mmCIF file of C-alpha atoms in Angstrom:
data_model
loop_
_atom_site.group_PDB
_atom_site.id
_atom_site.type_symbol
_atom_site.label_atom_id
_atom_site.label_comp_id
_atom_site.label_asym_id
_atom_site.label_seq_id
_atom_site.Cartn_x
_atom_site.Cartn_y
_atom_site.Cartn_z
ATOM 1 C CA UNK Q 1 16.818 45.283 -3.145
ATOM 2 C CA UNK Q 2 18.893 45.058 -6.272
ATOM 3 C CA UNK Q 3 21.854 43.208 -5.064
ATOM 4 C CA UNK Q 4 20.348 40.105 -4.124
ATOM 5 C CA UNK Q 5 18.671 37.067 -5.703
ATOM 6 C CA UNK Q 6 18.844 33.297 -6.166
ATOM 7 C CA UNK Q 7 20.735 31.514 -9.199
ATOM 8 C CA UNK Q 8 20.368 27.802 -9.664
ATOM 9 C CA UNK Q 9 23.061 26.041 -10.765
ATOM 10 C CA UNK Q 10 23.514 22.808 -12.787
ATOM 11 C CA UNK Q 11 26.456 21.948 -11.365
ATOM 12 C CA UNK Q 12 29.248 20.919 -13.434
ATOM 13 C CA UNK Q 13 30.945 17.556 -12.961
ATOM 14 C CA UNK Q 14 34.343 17.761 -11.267
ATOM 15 C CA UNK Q 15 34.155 20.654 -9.258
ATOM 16 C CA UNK Q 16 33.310 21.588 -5.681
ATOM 17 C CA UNK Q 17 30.358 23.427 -4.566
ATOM 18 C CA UNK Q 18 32.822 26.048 -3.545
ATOM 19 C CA UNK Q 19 34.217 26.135 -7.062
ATOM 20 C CA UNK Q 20 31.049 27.316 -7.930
ATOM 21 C CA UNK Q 21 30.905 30.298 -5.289
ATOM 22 C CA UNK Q 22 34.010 31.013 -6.558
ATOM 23 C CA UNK Q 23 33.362 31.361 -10.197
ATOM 24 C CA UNK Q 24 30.379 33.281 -9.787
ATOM 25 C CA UNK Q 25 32.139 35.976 -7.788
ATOM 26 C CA UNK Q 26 34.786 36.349 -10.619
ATOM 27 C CA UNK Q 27 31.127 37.370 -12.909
ATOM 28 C CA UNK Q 28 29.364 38.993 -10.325
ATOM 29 C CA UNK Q 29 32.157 40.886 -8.859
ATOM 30 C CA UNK Q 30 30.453 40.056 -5.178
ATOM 31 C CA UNK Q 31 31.672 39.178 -2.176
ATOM 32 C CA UNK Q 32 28.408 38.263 -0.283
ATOM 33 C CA UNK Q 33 27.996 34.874 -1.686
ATOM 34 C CA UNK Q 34 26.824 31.236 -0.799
ATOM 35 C CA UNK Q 35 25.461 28.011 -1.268
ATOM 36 C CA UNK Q 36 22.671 25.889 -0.286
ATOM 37 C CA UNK Q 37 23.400 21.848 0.150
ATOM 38 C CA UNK Q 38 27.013 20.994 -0.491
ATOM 39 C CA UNK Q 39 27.129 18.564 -3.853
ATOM 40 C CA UNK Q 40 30.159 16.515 -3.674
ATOM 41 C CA UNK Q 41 32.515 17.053 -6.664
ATOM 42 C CA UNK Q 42 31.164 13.892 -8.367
ATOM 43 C CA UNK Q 43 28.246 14.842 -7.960
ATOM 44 C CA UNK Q 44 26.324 17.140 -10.264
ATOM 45 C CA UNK Q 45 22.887 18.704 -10.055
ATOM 46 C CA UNK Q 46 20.367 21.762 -8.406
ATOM 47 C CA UNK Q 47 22.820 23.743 -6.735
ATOM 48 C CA UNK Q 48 20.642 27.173 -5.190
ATOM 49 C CA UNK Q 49 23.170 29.972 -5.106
ATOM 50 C CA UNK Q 50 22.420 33.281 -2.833
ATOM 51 C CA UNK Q 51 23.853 36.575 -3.840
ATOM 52 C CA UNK Q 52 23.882 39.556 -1.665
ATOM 53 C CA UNK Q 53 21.547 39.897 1.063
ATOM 54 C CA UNK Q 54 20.243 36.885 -0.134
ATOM 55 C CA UNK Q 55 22.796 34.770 1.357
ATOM 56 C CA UNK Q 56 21.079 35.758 4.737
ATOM 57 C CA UNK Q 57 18.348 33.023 3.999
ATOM 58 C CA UNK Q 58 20.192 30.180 3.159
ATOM 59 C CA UNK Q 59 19.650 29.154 6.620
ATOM 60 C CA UNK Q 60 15.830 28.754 5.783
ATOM 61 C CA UNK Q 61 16.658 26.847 2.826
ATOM 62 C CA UNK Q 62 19.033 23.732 4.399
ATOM 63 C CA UNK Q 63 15.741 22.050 5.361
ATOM 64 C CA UNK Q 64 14.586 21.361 1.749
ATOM 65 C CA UNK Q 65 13.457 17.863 0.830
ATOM 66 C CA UNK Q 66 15.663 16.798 -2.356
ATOM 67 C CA UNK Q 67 15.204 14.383 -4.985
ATOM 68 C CA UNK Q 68 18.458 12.809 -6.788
ATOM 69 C CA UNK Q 69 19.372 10.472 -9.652
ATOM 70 C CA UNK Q 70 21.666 7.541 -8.921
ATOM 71 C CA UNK Q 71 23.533 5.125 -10.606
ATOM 72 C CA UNK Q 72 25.312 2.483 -8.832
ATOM 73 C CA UNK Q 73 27.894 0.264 -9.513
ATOM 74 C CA UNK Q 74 27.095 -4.125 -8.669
ATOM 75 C CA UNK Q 75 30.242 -5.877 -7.109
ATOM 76 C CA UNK Q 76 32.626 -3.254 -5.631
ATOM 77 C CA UNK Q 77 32.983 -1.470 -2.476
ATOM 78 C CA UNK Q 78 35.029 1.669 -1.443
ATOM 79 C CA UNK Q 79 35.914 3.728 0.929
ATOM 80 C CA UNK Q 80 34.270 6.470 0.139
ATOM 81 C CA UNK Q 81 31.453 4.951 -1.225
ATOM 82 C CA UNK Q 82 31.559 6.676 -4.538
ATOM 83 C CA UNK Q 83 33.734 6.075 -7.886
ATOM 84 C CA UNK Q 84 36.679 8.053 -6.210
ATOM 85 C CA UNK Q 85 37.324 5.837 -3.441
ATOM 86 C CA UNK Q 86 40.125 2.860 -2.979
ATOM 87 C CA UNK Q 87 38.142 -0.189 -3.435
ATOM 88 C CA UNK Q 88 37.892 -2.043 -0.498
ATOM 89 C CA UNK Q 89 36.307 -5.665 -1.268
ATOM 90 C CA UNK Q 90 34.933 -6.882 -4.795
ATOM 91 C CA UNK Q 91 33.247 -10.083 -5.615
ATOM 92 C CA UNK Q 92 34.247 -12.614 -8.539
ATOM 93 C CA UNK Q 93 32.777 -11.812 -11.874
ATOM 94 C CA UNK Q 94 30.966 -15.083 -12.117
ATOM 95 C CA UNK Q 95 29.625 -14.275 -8.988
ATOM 96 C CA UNK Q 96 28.156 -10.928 -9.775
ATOM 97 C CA UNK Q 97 26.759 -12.425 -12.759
ATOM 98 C CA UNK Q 98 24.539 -14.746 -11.078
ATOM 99 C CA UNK Q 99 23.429 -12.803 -8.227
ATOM 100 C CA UNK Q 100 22.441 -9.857 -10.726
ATOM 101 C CA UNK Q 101 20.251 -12.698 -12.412
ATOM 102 C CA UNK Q 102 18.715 -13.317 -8.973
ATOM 103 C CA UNK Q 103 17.742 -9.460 -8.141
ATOM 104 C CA UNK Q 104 16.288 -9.159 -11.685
ATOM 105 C CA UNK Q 105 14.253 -12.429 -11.288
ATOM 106 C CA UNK Q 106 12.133 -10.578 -8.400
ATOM 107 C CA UNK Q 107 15.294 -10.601 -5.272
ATOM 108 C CA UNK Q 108 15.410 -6.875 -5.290
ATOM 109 C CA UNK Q 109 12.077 -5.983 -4.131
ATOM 110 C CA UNK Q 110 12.058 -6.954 -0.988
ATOM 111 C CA UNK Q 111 14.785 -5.327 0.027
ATOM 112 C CA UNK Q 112 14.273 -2.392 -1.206
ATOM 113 C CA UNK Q 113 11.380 -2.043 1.323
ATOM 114 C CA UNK Q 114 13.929 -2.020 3.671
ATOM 115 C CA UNK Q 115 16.085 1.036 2.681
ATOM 116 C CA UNK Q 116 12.915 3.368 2.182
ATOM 117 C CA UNK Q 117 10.630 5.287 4.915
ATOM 118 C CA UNK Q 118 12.280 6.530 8.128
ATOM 119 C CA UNK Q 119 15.732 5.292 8.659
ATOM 120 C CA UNK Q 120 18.904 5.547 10.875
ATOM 121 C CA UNK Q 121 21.679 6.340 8.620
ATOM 122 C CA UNK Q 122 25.754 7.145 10.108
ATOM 123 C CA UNK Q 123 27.393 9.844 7.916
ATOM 124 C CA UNK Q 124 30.094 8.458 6.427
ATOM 125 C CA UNK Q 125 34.095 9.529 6.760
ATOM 126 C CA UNK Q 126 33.882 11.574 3.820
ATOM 127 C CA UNK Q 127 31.544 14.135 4.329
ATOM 128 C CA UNK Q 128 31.957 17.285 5.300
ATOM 129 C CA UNK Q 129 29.902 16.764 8.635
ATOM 130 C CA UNK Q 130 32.465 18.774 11.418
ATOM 131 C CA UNK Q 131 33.965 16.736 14.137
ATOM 132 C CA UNK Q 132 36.033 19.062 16.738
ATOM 133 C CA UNK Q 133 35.838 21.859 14.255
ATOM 134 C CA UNK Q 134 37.479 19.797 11.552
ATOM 135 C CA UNK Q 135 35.551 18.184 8.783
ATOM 136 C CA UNK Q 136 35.699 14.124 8.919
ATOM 137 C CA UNK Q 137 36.822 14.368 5.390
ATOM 138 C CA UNK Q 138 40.009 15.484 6.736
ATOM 139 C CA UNK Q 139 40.430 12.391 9.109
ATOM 140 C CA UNK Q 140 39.676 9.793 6.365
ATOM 141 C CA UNK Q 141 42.005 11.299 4.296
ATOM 142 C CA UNK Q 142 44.668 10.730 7.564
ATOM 143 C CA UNK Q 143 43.328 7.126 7.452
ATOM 144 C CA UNK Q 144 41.917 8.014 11.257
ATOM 145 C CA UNK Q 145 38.140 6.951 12.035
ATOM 146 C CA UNK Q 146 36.013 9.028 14.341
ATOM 147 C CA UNK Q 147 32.963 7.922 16.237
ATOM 148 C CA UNK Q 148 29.989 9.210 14.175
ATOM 149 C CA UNK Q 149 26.100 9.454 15.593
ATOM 150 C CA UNK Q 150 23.403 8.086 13.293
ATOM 151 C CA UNK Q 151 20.428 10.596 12.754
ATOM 152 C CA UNK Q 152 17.341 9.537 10.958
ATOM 153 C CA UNK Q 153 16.445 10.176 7.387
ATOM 154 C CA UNK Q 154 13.253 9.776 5.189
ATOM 155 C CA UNK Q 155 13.905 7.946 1.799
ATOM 156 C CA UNK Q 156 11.157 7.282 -0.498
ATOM 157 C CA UNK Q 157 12.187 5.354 -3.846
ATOM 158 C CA UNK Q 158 10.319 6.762 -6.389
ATOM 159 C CA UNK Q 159 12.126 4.790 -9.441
ATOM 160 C CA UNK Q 160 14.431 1.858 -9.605
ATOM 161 C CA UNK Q 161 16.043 -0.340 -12.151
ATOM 162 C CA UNK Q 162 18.766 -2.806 -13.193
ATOM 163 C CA UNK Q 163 20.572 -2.337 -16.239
ATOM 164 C CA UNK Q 164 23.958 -4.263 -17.299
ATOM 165 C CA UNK Q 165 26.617 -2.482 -19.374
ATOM 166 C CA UNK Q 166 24.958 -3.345 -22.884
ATOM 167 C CA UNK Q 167 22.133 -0.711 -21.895
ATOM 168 C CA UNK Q 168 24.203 1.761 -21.173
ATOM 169 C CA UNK Q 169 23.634 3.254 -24.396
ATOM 170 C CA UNK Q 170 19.839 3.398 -24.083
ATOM 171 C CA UNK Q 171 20.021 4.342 -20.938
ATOM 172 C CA UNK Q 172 22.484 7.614 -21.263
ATOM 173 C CA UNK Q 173 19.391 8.794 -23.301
ATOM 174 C CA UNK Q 174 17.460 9.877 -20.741
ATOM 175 C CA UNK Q 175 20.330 9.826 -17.794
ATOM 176 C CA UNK Q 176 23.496 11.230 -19.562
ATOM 177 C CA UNK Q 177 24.469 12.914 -16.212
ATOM 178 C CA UNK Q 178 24.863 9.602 -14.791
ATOM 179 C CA UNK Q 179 27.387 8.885 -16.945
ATOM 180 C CA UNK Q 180 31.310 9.637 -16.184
ATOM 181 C CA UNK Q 181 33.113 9.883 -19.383
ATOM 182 C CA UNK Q 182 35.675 7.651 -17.698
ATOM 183 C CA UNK Q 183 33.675 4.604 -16.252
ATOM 184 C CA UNK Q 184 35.212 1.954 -15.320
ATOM 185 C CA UNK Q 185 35.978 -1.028 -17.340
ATOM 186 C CA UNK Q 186 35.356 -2.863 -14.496
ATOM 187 C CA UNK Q 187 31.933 -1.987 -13.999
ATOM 188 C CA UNK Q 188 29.619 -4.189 -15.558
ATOM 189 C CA UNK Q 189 26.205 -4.211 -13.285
ATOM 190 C CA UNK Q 190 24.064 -1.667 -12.255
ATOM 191 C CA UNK Q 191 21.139 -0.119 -10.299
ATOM 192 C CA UNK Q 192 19.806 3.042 -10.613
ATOM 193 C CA UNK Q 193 17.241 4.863 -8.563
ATOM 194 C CA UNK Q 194 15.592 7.714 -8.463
ATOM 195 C CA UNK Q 195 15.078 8.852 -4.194
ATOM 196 C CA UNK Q 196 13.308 11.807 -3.011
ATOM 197 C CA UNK Q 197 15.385 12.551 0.842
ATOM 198 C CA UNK Q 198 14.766 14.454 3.662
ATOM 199 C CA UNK Q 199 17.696 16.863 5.137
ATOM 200 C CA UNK Q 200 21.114 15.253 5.881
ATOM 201 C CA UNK Q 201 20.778 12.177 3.880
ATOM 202 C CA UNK Q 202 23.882 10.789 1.945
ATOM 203 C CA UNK Q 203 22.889 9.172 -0.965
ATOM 204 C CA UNK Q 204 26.975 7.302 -0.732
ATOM 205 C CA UNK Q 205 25.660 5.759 2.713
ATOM 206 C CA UNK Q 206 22.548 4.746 1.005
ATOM 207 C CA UNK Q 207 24.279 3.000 -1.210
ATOM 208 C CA UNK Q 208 26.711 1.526 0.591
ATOM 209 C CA UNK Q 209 24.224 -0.097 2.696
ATOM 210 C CA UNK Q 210 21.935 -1.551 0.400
ATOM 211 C CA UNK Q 211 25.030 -3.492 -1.281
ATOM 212 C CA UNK Q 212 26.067 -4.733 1.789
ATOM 213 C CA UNK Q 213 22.561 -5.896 2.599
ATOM 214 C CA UNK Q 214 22.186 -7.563 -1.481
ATOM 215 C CA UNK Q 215 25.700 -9.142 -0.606
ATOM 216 C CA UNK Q 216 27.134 -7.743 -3.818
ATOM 217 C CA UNK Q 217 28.946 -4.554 -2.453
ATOM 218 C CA UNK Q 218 28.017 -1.053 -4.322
ATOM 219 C CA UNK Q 219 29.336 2.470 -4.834
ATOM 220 C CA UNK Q 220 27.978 5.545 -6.528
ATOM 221 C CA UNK Q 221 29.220 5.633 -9.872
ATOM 222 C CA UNK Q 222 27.027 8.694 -11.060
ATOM 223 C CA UNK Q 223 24.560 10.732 -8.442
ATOM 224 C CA UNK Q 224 22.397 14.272 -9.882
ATOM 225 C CA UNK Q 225 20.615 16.265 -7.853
ATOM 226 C CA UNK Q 226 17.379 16.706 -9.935
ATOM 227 C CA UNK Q 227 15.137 18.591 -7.532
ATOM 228 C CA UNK Q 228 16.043 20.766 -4.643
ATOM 229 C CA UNK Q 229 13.084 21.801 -2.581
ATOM 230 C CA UNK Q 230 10.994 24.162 -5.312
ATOM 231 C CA UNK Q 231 13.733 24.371 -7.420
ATOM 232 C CA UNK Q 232 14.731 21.370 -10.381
ATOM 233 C CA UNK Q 233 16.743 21.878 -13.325
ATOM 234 C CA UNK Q 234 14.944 23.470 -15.628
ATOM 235 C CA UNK Q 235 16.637 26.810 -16.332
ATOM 236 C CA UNK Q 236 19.335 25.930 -14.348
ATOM 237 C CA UNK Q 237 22.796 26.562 -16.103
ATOM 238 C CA UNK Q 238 26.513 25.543 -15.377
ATOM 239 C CA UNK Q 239 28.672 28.156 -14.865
ATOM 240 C CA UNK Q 240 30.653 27.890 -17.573
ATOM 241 C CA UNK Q 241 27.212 28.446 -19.716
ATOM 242 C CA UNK Q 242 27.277 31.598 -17.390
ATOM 243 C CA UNK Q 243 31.018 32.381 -18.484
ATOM 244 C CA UNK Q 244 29.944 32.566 -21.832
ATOM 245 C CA UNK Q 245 26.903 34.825 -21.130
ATOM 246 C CA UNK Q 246 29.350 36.868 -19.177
ATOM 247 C CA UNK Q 247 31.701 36.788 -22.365
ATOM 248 C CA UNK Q 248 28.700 37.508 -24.267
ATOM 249 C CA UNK Q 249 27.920 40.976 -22.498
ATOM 250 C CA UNK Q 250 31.757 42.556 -23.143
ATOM 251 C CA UNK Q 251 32.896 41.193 -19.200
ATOM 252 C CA UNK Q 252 30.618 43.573 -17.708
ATOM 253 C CA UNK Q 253 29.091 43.370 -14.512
ATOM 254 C CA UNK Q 254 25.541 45.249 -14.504
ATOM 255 C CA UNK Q 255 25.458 43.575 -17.740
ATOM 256 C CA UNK Q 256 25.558 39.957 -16.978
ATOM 257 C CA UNK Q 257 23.436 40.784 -14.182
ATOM 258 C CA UNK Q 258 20.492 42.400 -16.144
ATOM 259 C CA UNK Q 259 20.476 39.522 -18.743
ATOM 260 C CA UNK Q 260 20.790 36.831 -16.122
ATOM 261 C CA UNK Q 261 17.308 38.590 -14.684
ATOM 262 C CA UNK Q 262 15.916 38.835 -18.058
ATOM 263 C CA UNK Q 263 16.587 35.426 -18.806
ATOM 264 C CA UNK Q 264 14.873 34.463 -15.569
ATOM 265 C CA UNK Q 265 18.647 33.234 -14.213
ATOM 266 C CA UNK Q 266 18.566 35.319 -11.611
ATOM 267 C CA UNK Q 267 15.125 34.728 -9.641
ATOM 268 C CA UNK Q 268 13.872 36.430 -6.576
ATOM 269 C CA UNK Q 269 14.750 35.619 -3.243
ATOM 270 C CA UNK Q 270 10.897 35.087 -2.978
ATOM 271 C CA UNK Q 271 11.481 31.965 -5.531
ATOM 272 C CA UNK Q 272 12.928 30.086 -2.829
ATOM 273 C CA UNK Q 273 9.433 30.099 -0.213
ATOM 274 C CA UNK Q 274 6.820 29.742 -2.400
ATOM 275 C CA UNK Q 275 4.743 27.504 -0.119
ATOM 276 C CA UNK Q 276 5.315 29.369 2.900
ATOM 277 C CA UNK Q 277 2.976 31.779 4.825
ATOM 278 C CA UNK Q 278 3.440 35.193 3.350
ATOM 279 C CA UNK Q 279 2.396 38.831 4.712
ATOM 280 C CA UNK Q 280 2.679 42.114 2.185
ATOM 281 C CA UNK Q 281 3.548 45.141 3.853
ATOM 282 C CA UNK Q 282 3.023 48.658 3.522
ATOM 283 C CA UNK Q 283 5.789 51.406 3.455
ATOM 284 C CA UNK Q 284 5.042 52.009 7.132
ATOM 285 C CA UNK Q 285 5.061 48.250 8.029
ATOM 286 C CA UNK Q 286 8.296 47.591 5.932
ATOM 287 C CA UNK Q 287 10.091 50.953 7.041
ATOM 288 C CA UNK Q 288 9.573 49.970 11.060
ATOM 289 C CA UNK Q 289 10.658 46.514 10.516
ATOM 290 C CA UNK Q 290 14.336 47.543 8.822
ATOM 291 C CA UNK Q 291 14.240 50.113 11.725
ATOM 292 C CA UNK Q 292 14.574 46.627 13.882
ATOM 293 C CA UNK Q 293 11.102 47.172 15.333
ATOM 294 C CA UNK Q 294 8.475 44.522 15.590
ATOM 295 C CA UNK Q 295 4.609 44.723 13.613
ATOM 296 C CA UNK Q 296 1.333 43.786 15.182
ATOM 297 C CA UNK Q 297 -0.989 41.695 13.383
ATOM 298 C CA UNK Q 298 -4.024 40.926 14.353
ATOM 299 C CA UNK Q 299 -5.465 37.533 14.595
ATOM 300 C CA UNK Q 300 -7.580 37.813 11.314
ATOM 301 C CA UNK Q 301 -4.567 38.866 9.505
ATOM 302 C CA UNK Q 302 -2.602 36.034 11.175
ATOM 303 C CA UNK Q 303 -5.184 33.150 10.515
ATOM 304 C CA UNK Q 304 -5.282 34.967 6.351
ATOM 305 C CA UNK Q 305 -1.653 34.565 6.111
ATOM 306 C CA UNK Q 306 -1.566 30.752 7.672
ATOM 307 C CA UNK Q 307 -4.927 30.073 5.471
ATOM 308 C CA UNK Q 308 -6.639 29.024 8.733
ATOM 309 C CA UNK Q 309 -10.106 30.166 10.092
ATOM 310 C CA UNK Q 310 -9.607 32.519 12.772
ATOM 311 C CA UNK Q 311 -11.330 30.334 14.692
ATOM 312 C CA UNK Q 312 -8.738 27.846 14.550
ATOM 313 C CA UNK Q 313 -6.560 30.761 17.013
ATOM 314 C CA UNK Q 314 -8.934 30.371 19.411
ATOM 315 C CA UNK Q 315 -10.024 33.519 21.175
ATOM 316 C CA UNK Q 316 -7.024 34.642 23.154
ATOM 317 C CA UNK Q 317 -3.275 34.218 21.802
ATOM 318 C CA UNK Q 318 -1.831 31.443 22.594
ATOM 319 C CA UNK Q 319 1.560 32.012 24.443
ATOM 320 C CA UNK Q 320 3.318 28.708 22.728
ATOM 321 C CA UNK Q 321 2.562 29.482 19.108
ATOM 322 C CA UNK Q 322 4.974 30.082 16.802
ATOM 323 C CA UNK Q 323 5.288 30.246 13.426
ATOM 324 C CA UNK Q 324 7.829 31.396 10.565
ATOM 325 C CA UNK Q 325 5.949 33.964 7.815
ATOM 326 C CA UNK Q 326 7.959 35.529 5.179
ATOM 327 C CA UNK Q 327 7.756 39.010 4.871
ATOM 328 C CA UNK Q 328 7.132 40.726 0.946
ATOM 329 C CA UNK Q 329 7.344 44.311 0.281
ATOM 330 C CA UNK Q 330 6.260 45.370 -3.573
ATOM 331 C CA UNK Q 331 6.184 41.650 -4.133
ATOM 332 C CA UNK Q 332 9.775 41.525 -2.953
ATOM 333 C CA UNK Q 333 10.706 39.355 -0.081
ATOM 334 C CA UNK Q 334 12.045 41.740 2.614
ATOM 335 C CA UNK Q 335 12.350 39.123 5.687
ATOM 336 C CA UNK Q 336 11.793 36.256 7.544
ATOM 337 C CA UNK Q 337 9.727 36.938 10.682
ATOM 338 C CA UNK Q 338 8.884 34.684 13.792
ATOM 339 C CA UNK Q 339 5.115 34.899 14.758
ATOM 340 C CA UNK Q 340 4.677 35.511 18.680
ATOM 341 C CA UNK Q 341 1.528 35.918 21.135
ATOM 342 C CA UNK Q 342 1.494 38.905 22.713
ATOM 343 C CA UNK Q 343 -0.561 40.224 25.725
ATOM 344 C CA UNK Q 344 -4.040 40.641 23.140
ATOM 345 C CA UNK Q 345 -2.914 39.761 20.493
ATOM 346 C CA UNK Q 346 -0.041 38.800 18.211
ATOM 347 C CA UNK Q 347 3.172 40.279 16.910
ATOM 348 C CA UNK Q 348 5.925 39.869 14.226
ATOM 349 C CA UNK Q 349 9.511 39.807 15.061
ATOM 350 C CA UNK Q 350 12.439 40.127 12.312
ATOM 351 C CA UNK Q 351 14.608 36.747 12.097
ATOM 352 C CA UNK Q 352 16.560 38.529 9.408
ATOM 353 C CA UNK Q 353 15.957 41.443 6.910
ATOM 354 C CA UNK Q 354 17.235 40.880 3.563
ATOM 355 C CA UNK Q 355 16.895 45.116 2.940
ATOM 356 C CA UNK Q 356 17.771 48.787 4.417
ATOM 357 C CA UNK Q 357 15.651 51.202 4.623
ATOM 358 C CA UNK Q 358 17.520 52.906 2.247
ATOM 359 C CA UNK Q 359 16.907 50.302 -0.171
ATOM 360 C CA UNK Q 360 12.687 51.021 0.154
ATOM 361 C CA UNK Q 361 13.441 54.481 -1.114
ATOM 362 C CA UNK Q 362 14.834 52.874 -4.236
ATOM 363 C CA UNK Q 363 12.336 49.739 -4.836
#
């Protein structure tokens, strides 16, 4: 189970999540790779990477909570509701000026309690949310509007400020990643945030609606993704720090790859479900369940793995429970197994095996 792992990215400014994919399979020489939770160009951040058979789980890892980093910009409002946009309505200076007074005088707070907890939310035009196979991206950029859903979303502010231009400098301290190298001259107001999200949240939306609901109009002007489920930026390089490392070991392939796992670049697929239920398997176990057959487990070894009492299973199995455990072989994560009630007693069922059994020979 060589050929797979996770790599966390700090994504660079500028460049598409696919970009990244892209650059890594120029280092890696692999063709089996993906990403987990699109970051818009603009954007930079905890971008989780699967290589190999790892790319097989990033369907278990699109449910992550994530926290990001936001800077927005007071008095403008765009399209797209980020820096990139075509402004669409701006207030007066003077205006701004005195309003900004007002939210630092105690005017923010208030609402703020309105944009946190469970909200509806509409995914904006320029996302890549799919609408008749194509994604609404594509129909902004057409100037064509499309009848979106809302969903709901959990935001919890965990940090906020408001900062004008003059502490910018201070400021870029601690948040340089906020920061375009080009910001506007025309941005003179701010408010940053710091919001942990649920799944499908856009931060741009966010935005967008609180400046509506302050009056003042806001866009994103900087956003970094600073946590994504277990994963947050520590380690976490850019690719082009990767390009050099790549440099580094003569272009080679098995190179790169060993010092990206010596560095701890290249982390197990394991990383990724560290507070999920977990079951270690045996040769036998793991040899039968890459052989597409399914394990029993009894209920002790069920209400172990959940960290239940077994009494809490009750004394027959239940024929509606359910439950996701992952599977580890040699402290490897071999798969992601459904937990179902059998007859007497329970069972595991593959969702998806991340090895052959080939590859046990070789673990």
């Amino acid at each position: 189970m060589q050929d797979q792992g996770l790599i966390i990215i700090n994504k660079d400014l500028g460049i598409s999540s696919f970009a990244v994919v892209a650059r890594l399979r120029k280092i890696l020489r692999l063709k089996r790779i993906g990403h987990a939770g699109t970051l818009d160009p603009f954007a930079t951040g905890v971008l989780p990477v699967a290589i190999g058979r790892a790319t097989g789980a990033i369907q278990f890892m699109q449910d992550y909570d994530k926290t990001y980093a936001v800077l927005a910009s007071l008095g403008t409002r765009t399209d797209s509701g980020d820096r990139e946009g075509q402004v669409l309505a701006q207030i007066p200076p003077e205006d701004l000026a005195l309003a900004f007074e007002d939210l630092k005088a105690g005017g923010l707070a208030n609402i703020l309690k309105a944009h946190q907890g469970l909200l509806d939310q509409v995914p904006p035009m320029y996302s890549a949310l799919k609408y008749q196979g194509r994604p609404l991206y594509a129909y902004a950029r057409e100037g064509q509007e499309v009848e979106r859903a809302s969903r709901q979303i959990q935001v919890q502010i965990e940090d906020w400020d408001l900062l004008d231009r003059s502490q910018l400098p201070s400021f870029a301290l601690q948040h340089r990643e906020l920061l375009p190298p080009d910001l506007s001259p025309s941005a003179t107001h701010f408010f940053y945030a710091r919001l942990k999200v649920s799944k499908g949240t856009y931060i741009r939306s966010w935005i967008d609606d609180l400046g509506e609901d302050l009056g003042l109009h806001a866009y994103c002007e900087g956003l970094c993704r600073v946590q994504c489920g277990p994963f947050n930026l520590d380690r976490a390089p850019t690719t082009e720090e990767l390009f050099d490392l790549w440099r580094s070991c003569g272009q080679d392939v098995q190179a790169t790859s060993d010092q990206m796992r010596a560095l701890g670049l290249l982390r197990p697929l394991a990383a990724g479900f560290p507070d999920w239920p977990q079951k270690s398997l045996n040769f036998d176990q793991a040899l039968a369940l890459t052989q597409g057959k399914t394990l029993e487990i009894s209920r002790e070894e069920l209400a172990t793995c959940l960290g239940w009492s077994v009494h809490e299973l009750g004394p027959l199995p239940d024929p509606n429970f359910s439950a996701r455990v992952v599977l580890t072989y040699r402290d490897q994560m071999l798969a992601m197994a459904q937990v179902l009630a059998g007859p007497q007693d329970y069972y595991l069922k593959s969702i998806r095996v991340f090895a052959s059994h080939e590859d046990l020979s070789i673990t």
